[in-house]
Coordinates of C-alpha atoms in Angstrom, one line a residue:
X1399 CA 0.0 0.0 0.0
X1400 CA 2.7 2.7 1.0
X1401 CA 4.4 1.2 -2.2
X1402 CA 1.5 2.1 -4.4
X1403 CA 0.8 5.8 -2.4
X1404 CA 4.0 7.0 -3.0
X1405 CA 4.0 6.0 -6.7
X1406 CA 0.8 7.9 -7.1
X1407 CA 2.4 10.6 -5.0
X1408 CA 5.4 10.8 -7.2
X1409 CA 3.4 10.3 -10.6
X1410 CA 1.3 13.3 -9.2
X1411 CA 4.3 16.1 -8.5
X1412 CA 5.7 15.2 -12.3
X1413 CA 2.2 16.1 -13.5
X1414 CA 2.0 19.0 -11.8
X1415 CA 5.4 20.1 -13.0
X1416 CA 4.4 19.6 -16.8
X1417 CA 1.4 21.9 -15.4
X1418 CA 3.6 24.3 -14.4
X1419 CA 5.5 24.4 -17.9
X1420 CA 1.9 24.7 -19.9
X1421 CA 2.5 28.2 -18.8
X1422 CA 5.3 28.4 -21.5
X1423 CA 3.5 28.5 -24.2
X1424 CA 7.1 27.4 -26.6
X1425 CA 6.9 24.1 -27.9
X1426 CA 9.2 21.3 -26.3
X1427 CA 11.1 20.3 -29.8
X1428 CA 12.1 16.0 -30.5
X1429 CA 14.2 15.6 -33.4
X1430 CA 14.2 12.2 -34.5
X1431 CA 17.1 10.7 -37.1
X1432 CA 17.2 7.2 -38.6
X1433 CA 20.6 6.2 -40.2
X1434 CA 20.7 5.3 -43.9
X1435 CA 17.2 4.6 -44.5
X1436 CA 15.4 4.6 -47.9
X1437 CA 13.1 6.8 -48.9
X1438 CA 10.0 3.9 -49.3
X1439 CA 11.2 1.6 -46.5
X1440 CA 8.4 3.1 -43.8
X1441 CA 4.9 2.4 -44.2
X1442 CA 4.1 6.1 -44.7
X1443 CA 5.6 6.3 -47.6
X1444 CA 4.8 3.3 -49.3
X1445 CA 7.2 0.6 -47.6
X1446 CA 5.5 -2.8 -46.4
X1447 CA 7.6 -2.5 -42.9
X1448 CA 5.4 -2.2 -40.1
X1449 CA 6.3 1.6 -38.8
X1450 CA 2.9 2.3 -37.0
X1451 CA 4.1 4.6 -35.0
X1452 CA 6.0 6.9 -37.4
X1453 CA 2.9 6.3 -39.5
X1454 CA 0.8 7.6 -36.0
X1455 CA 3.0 11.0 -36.7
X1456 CA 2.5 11.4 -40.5
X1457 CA -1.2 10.3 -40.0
X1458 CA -1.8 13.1 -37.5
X1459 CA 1.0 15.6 -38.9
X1460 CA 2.5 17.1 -42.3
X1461 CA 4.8 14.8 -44.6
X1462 CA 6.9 16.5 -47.3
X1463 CA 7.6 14.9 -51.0
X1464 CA 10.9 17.0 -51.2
X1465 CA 13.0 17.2 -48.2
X1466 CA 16.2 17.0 -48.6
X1467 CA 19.5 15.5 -46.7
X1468 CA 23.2 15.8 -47.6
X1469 CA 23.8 12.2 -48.9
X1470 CA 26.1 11.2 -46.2
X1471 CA 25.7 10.6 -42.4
X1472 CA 28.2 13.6 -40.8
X1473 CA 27.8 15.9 -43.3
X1474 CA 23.9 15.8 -43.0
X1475 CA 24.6 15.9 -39.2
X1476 CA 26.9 19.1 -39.6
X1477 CA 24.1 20.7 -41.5
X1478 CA 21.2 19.5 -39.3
X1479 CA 23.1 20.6 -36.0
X1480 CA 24.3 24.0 -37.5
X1481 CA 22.1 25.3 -39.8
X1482 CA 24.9 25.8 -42.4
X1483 CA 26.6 23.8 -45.1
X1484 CA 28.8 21.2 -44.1
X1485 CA 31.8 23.0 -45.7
X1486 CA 30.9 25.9 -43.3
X1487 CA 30.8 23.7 -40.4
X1488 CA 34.4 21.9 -41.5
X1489 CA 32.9 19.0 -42.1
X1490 CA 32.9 19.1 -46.3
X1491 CA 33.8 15.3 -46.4
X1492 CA 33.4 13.2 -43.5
X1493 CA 34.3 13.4 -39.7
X1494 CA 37.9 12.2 -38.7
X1495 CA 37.7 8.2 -37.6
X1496 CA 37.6 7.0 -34.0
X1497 CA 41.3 5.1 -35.6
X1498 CA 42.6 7.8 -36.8
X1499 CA 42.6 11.9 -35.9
X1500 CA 43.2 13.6 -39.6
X1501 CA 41.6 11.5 -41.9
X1502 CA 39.3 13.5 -43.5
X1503 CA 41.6 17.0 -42.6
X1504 CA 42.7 18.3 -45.7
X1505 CA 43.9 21.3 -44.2
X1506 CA 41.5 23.3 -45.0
X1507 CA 38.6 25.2 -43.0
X1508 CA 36.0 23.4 -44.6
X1509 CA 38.1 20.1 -44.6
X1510 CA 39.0 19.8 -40.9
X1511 CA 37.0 16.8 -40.2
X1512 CA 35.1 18.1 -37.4
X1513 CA 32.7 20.8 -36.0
X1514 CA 34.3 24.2 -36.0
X1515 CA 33.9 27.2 -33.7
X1516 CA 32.5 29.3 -36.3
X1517 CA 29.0 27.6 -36.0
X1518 CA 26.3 26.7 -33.3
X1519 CA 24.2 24.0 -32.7
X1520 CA 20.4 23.8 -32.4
X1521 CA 21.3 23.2 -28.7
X1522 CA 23.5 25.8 -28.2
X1523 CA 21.3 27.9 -29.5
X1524 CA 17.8 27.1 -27.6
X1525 CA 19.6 26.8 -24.2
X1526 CA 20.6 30.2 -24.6
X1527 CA 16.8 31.1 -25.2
X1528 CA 16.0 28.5 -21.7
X1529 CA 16.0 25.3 -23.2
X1530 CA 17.2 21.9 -21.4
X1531 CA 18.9 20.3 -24.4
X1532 CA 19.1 16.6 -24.4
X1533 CA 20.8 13.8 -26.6
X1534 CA 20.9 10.4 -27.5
X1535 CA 22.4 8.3 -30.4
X1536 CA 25.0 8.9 -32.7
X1537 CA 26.8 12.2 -32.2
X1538 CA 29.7 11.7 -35.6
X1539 CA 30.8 15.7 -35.2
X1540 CA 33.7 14.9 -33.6
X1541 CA 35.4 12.6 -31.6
X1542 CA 39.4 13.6 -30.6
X1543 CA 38.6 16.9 -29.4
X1544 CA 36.4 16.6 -26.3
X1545 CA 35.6 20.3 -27.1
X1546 CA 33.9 18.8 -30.0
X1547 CA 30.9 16.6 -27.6
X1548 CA 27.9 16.9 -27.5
X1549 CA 28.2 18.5 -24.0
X1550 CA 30.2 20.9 -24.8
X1551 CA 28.5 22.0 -27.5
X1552 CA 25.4 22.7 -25.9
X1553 CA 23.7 19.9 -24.5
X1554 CA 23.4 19.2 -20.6
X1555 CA 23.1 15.9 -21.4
X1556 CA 24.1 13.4 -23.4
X1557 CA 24.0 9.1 -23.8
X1558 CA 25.2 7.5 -27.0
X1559 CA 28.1 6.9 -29.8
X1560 CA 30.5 9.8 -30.8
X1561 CA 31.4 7.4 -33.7
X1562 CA 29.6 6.5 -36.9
X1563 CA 28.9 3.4 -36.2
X1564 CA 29.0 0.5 -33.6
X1565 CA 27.8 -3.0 -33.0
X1566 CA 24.1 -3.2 -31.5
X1567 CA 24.7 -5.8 -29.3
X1568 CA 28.2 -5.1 -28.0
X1569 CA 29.8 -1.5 -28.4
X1570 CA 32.7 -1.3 -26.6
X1571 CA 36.6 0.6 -27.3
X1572 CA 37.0 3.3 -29.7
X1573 CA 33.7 2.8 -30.7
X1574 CA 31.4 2.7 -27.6
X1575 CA 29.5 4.1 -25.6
X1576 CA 29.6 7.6 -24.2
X1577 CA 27.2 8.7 -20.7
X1578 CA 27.7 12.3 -20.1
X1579 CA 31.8 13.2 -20.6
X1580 CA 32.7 9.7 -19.7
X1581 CA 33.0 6.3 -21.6
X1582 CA 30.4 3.3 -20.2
X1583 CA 29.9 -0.4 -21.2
X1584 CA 26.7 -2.0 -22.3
X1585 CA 24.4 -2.9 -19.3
X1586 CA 22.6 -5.9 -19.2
X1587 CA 23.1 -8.9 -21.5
X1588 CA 19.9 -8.4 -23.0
X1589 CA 21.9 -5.0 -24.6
X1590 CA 20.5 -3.6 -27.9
X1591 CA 21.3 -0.1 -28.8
X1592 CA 18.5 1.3 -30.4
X1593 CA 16.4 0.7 -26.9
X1594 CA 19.5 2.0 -24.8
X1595 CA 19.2 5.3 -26.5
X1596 CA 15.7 5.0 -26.0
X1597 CA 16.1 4.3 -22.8
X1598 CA 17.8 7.6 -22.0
X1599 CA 15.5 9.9 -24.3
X1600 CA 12.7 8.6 -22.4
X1601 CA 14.9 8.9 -18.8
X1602 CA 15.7 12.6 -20.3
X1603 CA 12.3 13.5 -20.9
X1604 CA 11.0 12.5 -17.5
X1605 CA 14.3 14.1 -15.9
X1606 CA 13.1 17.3 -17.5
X1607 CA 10.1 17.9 -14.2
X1608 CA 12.9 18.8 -12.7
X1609 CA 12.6 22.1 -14.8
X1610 CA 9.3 22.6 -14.8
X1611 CA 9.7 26.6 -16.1
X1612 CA 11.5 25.4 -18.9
X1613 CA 10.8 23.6 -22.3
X1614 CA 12.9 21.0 -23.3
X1615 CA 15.0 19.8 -26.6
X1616 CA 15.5 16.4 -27.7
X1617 CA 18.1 14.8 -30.2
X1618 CA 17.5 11.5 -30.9
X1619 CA 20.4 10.0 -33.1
X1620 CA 19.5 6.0 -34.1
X1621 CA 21.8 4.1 -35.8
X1622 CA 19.1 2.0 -37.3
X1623 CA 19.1 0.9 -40.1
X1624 CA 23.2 1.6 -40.8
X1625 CA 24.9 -1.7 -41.0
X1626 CA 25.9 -4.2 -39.2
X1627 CA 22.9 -5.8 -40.1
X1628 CA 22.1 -6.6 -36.3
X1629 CA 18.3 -7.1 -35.2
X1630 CA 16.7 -9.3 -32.7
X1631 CA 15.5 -13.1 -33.3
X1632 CA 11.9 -12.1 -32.7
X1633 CA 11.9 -8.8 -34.9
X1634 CA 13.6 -10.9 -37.8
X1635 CA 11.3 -13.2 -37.7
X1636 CA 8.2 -11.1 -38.6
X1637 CA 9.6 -10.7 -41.9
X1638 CA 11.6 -14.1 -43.2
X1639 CA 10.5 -15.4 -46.2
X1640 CA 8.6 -12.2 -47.2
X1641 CA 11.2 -11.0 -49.4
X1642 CA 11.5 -14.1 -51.3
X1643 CA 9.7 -12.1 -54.4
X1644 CA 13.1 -10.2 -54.5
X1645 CA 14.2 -6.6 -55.0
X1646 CA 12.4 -5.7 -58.6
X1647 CA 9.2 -7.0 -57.7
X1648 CA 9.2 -5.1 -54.5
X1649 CA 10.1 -1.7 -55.7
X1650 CA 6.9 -1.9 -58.3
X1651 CA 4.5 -3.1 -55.3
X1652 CA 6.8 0.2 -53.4
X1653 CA 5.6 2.3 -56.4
X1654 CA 1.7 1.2 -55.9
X1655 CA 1.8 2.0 -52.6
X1656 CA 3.1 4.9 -53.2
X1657 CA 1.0 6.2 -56.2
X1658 CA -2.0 5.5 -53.3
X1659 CA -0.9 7.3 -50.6
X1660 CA -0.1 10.6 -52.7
X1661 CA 3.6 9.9 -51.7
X1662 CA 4.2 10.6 -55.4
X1663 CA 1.9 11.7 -58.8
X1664 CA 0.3 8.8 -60.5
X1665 CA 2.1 9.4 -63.3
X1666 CA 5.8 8.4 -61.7
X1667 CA 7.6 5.8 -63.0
X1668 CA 10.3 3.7 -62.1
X1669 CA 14.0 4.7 -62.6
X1670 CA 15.9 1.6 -64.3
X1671 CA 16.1 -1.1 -62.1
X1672 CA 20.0 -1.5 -60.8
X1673 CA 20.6 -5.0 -59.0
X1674 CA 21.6 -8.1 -59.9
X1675 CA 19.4 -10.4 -61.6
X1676 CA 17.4 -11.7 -58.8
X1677 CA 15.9 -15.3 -61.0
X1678 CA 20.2 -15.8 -62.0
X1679 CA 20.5 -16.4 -58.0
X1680 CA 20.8 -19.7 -56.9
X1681 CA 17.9 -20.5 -54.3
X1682 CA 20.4 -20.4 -51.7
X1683 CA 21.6 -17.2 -52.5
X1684 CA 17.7 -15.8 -52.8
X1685 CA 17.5 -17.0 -49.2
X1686 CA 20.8 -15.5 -48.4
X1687 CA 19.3 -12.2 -49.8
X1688 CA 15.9 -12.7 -48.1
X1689 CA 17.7 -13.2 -44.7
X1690 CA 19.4 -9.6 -45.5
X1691 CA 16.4 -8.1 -46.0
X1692 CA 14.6 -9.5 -43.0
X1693 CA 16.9 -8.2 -40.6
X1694 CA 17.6 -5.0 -42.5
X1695 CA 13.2 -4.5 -42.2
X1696 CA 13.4 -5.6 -38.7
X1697 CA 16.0 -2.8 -37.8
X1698 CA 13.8 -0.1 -39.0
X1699 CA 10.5 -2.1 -37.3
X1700 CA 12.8 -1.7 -34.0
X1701 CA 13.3 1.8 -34.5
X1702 CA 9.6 2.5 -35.0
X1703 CA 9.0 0.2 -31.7
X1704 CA 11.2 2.6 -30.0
X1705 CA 9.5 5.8 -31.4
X1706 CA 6.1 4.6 -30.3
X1707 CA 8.0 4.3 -26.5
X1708 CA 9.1 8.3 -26.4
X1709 CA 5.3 9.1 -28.0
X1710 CA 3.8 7.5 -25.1
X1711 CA 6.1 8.8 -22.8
X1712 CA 5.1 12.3 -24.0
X1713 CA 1.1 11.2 -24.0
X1714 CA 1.6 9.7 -20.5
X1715 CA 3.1 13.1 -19.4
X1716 CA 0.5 15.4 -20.7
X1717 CA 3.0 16.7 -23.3
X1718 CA 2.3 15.4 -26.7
X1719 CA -0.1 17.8 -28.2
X1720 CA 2.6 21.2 -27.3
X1721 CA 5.9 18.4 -28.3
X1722 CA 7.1 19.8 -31.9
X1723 CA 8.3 15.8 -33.0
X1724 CA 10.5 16.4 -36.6
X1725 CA 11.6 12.4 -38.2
X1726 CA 13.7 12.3 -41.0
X1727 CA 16.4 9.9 -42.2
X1728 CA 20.3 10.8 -42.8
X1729 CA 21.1 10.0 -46.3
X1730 CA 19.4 7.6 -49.1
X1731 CA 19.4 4.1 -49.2
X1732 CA 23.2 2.4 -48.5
X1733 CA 24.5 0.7 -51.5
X1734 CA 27.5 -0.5 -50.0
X1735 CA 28.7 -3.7 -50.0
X1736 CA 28.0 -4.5 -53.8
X1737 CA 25.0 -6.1 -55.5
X1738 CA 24.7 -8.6 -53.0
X1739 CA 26.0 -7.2 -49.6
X1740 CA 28.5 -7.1 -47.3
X1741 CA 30.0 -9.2 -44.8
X1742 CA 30.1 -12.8 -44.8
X1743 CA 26.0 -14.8 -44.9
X1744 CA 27.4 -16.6 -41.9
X1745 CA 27.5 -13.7 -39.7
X1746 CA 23.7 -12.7 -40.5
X1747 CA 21.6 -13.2 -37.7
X1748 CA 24.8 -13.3 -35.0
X1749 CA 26.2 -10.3 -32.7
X1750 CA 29.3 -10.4 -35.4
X1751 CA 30.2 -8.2 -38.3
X1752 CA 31.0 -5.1 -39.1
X1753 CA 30.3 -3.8 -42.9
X1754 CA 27.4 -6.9 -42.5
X1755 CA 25.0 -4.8 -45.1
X1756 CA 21.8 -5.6 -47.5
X1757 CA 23.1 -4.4 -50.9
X1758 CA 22.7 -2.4 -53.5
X1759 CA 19.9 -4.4 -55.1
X1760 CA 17.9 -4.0 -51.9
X1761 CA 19.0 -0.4 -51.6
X1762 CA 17.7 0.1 -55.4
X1763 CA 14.3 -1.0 -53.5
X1764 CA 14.6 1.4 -50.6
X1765 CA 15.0 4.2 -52.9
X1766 CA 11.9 3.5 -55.1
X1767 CA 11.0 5.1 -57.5
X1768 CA 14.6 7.4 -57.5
X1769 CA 18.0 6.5 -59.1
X1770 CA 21.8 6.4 -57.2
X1771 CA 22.0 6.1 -53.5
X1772 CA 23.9 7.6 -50.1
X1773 CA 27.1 9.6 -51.6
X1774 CA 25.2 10.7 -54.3
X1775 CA 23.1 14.0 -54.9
X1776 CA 20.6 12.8 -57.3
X1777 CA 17.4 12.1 -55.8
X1778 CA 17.9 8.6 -54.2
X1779 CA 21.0 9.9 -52.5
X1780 CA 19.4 12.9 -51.1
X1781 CA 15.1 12.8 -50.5
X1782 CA 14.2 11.7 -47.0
X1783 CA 11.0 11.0 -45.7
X1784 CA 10.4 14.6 -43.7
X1785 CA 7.3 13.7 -41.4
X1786 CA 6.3 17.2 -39.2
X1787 CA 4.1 16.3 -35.5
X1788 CA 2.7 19.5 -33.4
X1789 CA -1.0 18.8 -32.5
X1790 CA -1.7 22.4 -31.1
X1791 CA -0.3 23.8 -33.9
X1792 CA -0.2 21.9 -37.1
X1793 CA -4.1 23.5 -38.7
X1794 CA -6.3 20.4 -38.5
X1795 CA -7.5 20.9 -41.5
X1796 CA -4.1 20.0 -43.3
X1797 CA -3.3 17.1 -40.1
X1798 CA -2.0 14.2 -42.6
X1799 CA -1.6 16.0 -45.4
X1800 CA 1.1 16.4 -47.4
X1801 CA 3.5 19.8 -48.9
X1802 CA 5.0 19.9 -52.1
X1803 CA 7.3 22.6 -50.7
X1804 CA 10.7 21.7 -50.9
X1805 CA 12.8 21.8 -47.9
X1806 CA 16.5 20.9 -46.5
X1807 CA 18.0 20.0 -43.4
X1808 CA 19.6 23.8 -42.8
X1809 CA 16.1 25.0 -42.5
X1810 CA 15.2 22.7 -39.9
X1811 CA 17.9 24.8 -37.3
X1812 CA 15.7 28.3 -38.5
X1813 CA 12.3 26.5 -37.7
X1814 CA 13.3 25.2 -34.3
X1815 CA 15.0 29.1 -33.3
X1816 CA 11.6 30.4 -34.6
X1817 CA 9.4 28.6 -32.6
X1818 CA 11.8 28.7 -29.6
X1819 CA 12.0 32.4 -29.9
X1820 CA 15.4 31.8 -29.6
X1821 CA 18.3 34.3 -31.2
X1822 CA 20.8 33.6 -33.8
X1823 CA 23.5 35.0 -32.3
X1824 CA 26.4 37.1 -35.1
X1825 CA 28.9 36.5 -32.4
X1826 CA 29.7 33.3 -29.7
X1827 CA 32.4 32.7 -27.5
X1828 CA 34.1 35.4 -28.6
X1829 CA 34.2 33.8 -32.1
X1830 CA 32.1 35.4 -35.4
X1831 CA 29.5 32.8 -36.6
X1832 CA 28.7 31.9 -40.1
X1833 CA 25.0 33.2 -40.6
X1834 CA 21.9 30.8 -40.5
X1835 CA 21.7 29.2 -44.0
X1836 CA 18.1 27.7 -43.4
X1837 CA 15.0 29.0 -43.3
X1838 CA 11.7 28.5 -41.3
X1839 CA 8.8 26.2 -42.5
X1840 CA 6.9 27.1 -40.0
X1841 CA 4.0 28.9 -42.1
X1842 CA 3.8 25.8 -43.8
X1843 CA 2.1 24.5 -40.2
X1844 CA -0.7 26.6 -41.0
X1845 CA -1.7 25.7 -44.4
X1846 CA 0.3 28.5 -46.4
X1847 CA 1.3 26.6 -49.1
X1848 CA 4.4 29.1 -50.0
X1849 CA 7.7 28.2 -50.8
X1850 CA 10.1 27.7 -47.9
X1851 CA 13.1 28.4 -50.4
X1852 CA 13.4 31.0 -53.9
X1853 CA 17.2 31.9 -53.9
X1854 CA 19.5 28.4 -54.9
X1855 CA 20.1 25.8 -52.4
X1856 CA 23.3 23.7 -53.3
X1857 CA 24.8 20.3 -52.4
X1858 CA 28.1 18.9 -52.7
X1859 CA 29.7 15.5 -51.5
X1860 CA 33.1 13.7 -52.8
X1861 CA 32.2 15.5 -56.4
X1862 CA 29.2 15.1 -56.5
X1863 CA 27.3 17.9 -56.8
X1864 CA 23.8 19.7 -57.6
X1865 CA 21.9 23.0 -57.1
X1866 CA 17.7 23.4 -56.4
X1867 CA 15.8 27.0 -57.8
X1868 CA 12.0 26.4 -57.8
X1869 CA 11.1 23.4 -60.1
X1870 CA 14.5 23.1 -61.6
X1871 CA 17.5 20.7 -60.1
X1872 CA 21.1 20.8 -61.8
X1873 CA 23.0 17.6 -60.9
X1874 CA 26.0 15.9 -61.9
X1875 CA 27.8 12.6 -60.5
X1876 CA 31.7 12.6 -60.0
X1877 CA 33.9 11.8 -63.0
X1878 CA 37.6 11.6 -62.6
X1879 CA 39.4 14.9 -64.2
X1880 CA 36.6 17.0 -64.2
X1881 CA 34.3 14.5 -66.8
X1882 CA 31.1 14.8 -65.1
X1883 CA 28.5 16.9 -67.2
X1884 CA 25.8 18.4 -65.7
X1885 CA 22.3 16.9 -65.9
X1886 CA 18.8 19.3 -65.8
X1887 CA 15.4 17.9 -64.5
X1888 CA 11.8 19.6 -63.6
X1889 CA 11.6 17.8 -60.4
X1890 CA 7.5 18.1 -59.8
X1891 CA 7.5 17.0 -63.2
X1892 CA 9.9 13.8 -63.5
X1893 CA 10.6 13.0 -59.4
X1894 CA 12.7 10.1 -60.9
X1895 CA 15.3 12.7 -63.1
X1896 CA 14.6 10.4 -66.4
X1897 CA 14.0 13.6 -68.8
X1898 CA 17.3 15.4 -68.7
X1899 CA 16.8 19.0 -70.0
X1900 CA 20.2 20.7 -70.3
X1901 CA 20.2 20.6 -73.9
X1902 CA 16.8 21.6 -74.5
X1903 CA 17.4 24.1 -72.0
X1904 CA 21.3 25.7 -72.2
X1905 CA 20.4 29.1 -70.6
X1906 CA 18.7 27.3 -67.1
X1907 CA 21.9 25.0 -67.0
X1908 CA 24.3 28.5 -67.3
X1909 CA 22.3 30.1 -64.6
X1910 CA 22.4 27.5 -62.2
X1911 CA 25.8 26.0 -63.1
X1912 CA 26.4 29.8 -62.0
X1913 CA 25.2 30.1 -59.1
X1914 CA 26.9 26.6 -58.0
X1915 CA 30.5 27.7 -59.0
X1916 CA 29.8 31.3 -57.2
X1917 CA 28.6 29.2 -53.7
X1918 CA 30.9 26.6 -54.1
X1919 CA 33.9 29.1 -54.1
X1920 CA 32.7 31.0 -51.1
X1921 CA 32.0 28.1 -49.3
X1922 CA 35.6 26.6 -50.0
X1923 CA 34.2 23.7 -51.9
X1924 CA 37.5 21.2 -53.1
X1925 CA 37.6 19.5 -56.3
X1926 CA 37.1 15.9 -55.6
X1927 CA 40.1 15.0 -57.8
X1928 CA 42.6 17.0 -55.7
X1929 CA 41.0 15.6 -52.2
X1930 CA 41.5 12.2 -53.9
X1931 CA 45.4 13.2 -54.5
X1932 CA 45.5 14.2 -50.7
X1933 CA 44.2 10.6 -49.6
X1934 CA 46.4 8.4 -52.2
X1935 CA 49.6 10.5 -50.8
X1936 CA 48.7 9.5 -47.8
X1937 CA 48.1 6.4 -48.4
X1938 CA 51.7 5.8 -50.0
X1939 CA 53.2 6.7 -46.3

């Protein structure tokens, strides 16, 4: 009895301190990343993985067609923390390795290989403006520089990976776990990371009554679905043998779905299929592939188990309806690992492996109906599934709707500040910032349908490259020695760039191809081939 009194006791005073913080009227802000997920793979947006809770947000909430990433895990991350370019935020290739401090410092500002001075996080930013500022998952800004953590770059606290990626069942050394400012092992031997960092949102969120004058922000980081392929027995098995259809068969059922929910025009077609032969596969090998794509599908159904634990937390706590809850994914669908995968079949389904991956094949299903994949700035590299979740303030009238209004993940930054009524500061530290490259969508929560972007919005990853102006998308893929020709498509028109323009249309290709070379000197873009030069030196040593 005194057990259940002073539960109810307890239960009551963290009410009441949510009660207290209605009186703030700012939204508590959860930002919600999955790791190399395709564009189709959630039920949302046409994928046949059971997401019901990430469906629960677009259902109830705005989805965009065109939101775009950066094509590659830390550079999306430096643009999704800062607001800016990745160049700006030094991180113009990829974050230095947990193995080895300078690997991706090319000595220069937008090459240093981790988060510089000159920019600010979202957290920095909203604690300034009374925020608690929380984190969990995958941090990949910067690892040998503890000035570079998430703590000391705004949040007060902070449970995950600093790395890129880890085992699920086991992270441990260079590539472990971080609590606070100091390294931890796995608790438990029932360990799997996606609920550990769930775990600590939740913790983080309930932690927040302590506060009850101030709104909180969350960063949830998954891994999920990055490889290793590493899921649990009971998840896999929900979706063994499903796959057995293979990988071209599933990206037209993908495309149906789609066409249904409005996720694309009716008129969308396919781009060319790019896997192996699926009927050329032995039946062990269509087993092998099935296996793949079962534990791949039940990564991303963990994930959404895990989302559906931090919306109920929220519910439970009286704070869902005033919680502004963004979900995107990193980068498109991973190709790495060749046609058929990574890693060797008889790690699947073990705690083992490393690059243990699904394939390009299944990754040409992921990113249905686009072309190319993560590293890549066409669309399968680049589109995420952009869902938007604020009950008190998304107009119910447009509540599971969706906006053909483009967006990127600079503008997310400018949103959050807005509603937070926090500052972007010209100065921090002592140091000049770079200025806010994003802007706010947040008319778009109340049915203006106006564009979030007119002026040029650019992209650039290992030479790949591509620039956004209303309908119009220039876009070319990296050719050694400067062979890559720029390709032209009217995106609302052909989503799947099939219909390239640039010789119907020279003058649009000179305007944009413009505007690309004027940004990508300011912003201290390399060429790819002299980065390339850098690395094979080094290599030699």
């Amino acid at each position: 009895m005194k057990a259940e009194l002073s539960f109810f006791i307890g239960f009551t005073l963290l009410l009441h301190s949510f009660t207290l913080r209605a009186q703030d009227k700012r939204p508590n802000v959860v930002l919600i990343m999955a790791d190399d997920m395709g564009y189709a793979d959630v039920g949302c947006y046409g994928g046949e993985i059971e997401t019901p809770n990430i469906d629960r947000l677009a259902f109830n909430g705005l989805r965009f067609r065109q939101f775009y990433n950066n094509a590659r895990c830390c550079p999306s991350r430096a643009s999704l923390m800062t607001g800016l370019y990745a160049h700006q935020a030094g991180i113009g290739h990829m974050t230095n390795d947990p193995e080895d401090s300078t690997a991706f410092n090319y000595g220069s500002p937008a090459y240093q290989g981790d988060i510089n001075n000159q920019s600010l996080t979202i957290a920095e930013v909203v604690k300034d403006a009374g925020y608690q500022t929380f984190m969990a998952g995958k941090w990949h800004l910067g690892y040998h520089d503890k000035d570079k953590w998430p703590l000391q770059r705004g949040f007060d606290k902070y449970f995950g990976i600093l790395s890129g990626g880890a085992n699920y069942f086991n992270p441990t050394g260079k590539r472990g776990l971080t609590f606070m400012n100091d390294p931890v092992e796995p608790e438990g031997t029932e360990f799997y990371m996606t609920d550990a960092f769930t775990d600590y949102a939740m913790r983080f969120i309930e932690e927040s009554a302590d506060k009850p004058e101030r709104p909180f922000f969350l960063y949830l980081a998954y891994t999920s679905p990055h490889w290793p392929l590493h899921a649990l027995e009971k998840d896999i098995d929900k979706y063994r043998g499903k796959y057995k259809k293979g990988w071209k068969e599933l990206r037209r059922e993908r495309l149906e779905r789609m066409k249904k929910l409005g996720v694309v025009s009716t008129e969308t077609t396919l781009s060319p299929d790019d896997g192996a032969d699926w009927d050329s596969l032995t039946p062990e090998q269509q087993d092998e592939m099935d296996y793949r794509m079962a534990i791949y599908a039940a990564q991303v159904d963990r994930m959404d188990q895990n989302i559906g634990r931090v919306i109920k937390t929220l519910e439970d706590l009286g704070e869902l309806d005033n919680t502004l809850i963004f979900f995107l994914t990193d980068n498109g669908a991973c190709a790495e690992g060749g046609d058929l995968g990574g890693g060797k079949k008889e790690l699947l389904g073990t705690d083992q492996g490393f690059l243990l991956s699904y394939g390009q094949s299944w990754a040409n299903a992921s990113a249905t109906p686009f072309k190319r994949y993560k590293h890549w700035v066409h669309e399968g590299g680049i589109n995420t599934p952009f869902i938007v979740h604020w009950p008190e303030k998304i107009q119910k009238e447009i509540q599971g709707s969706f906006t053909d209004q483009y967006g990127f993940l600079q503008d997310i930054m400018a949103t959050i500040a807005d509603v937070a009524v926090a500052e972007y500061p010209t100065q921090y530290k002592g140091q000049e910032t770079v200025p806010l490259q994003g802007e706010s969508m947040s008319h778009l929560f109340s049915g203006q349908e106006t564009p979030i972007h007119t002026a040029p919005i650019f992209w650039e990853h290992e030479g790949n490259a591509a620039v956004r102006q209303g309908n119009f998308k220039l876009v070319k893929a990296f050719e050694p020695d400067g062979g890559a020709r720029w390709e032209l498509y009217d995106i609302p028109k052909d989503r799947s760039e099939l219909n390239d323009l640039s010789e119907a249309m020279p003058e649009v290709v000179a305007k944009l191809s413009k505007s690309y070379d004027e940004w990508a000197k300011e912003t201290g873009v390399m060429p790819y081939d002299e980065i390339l030069k850098i690395r094979a030196e080094r290599d030699k040593k």
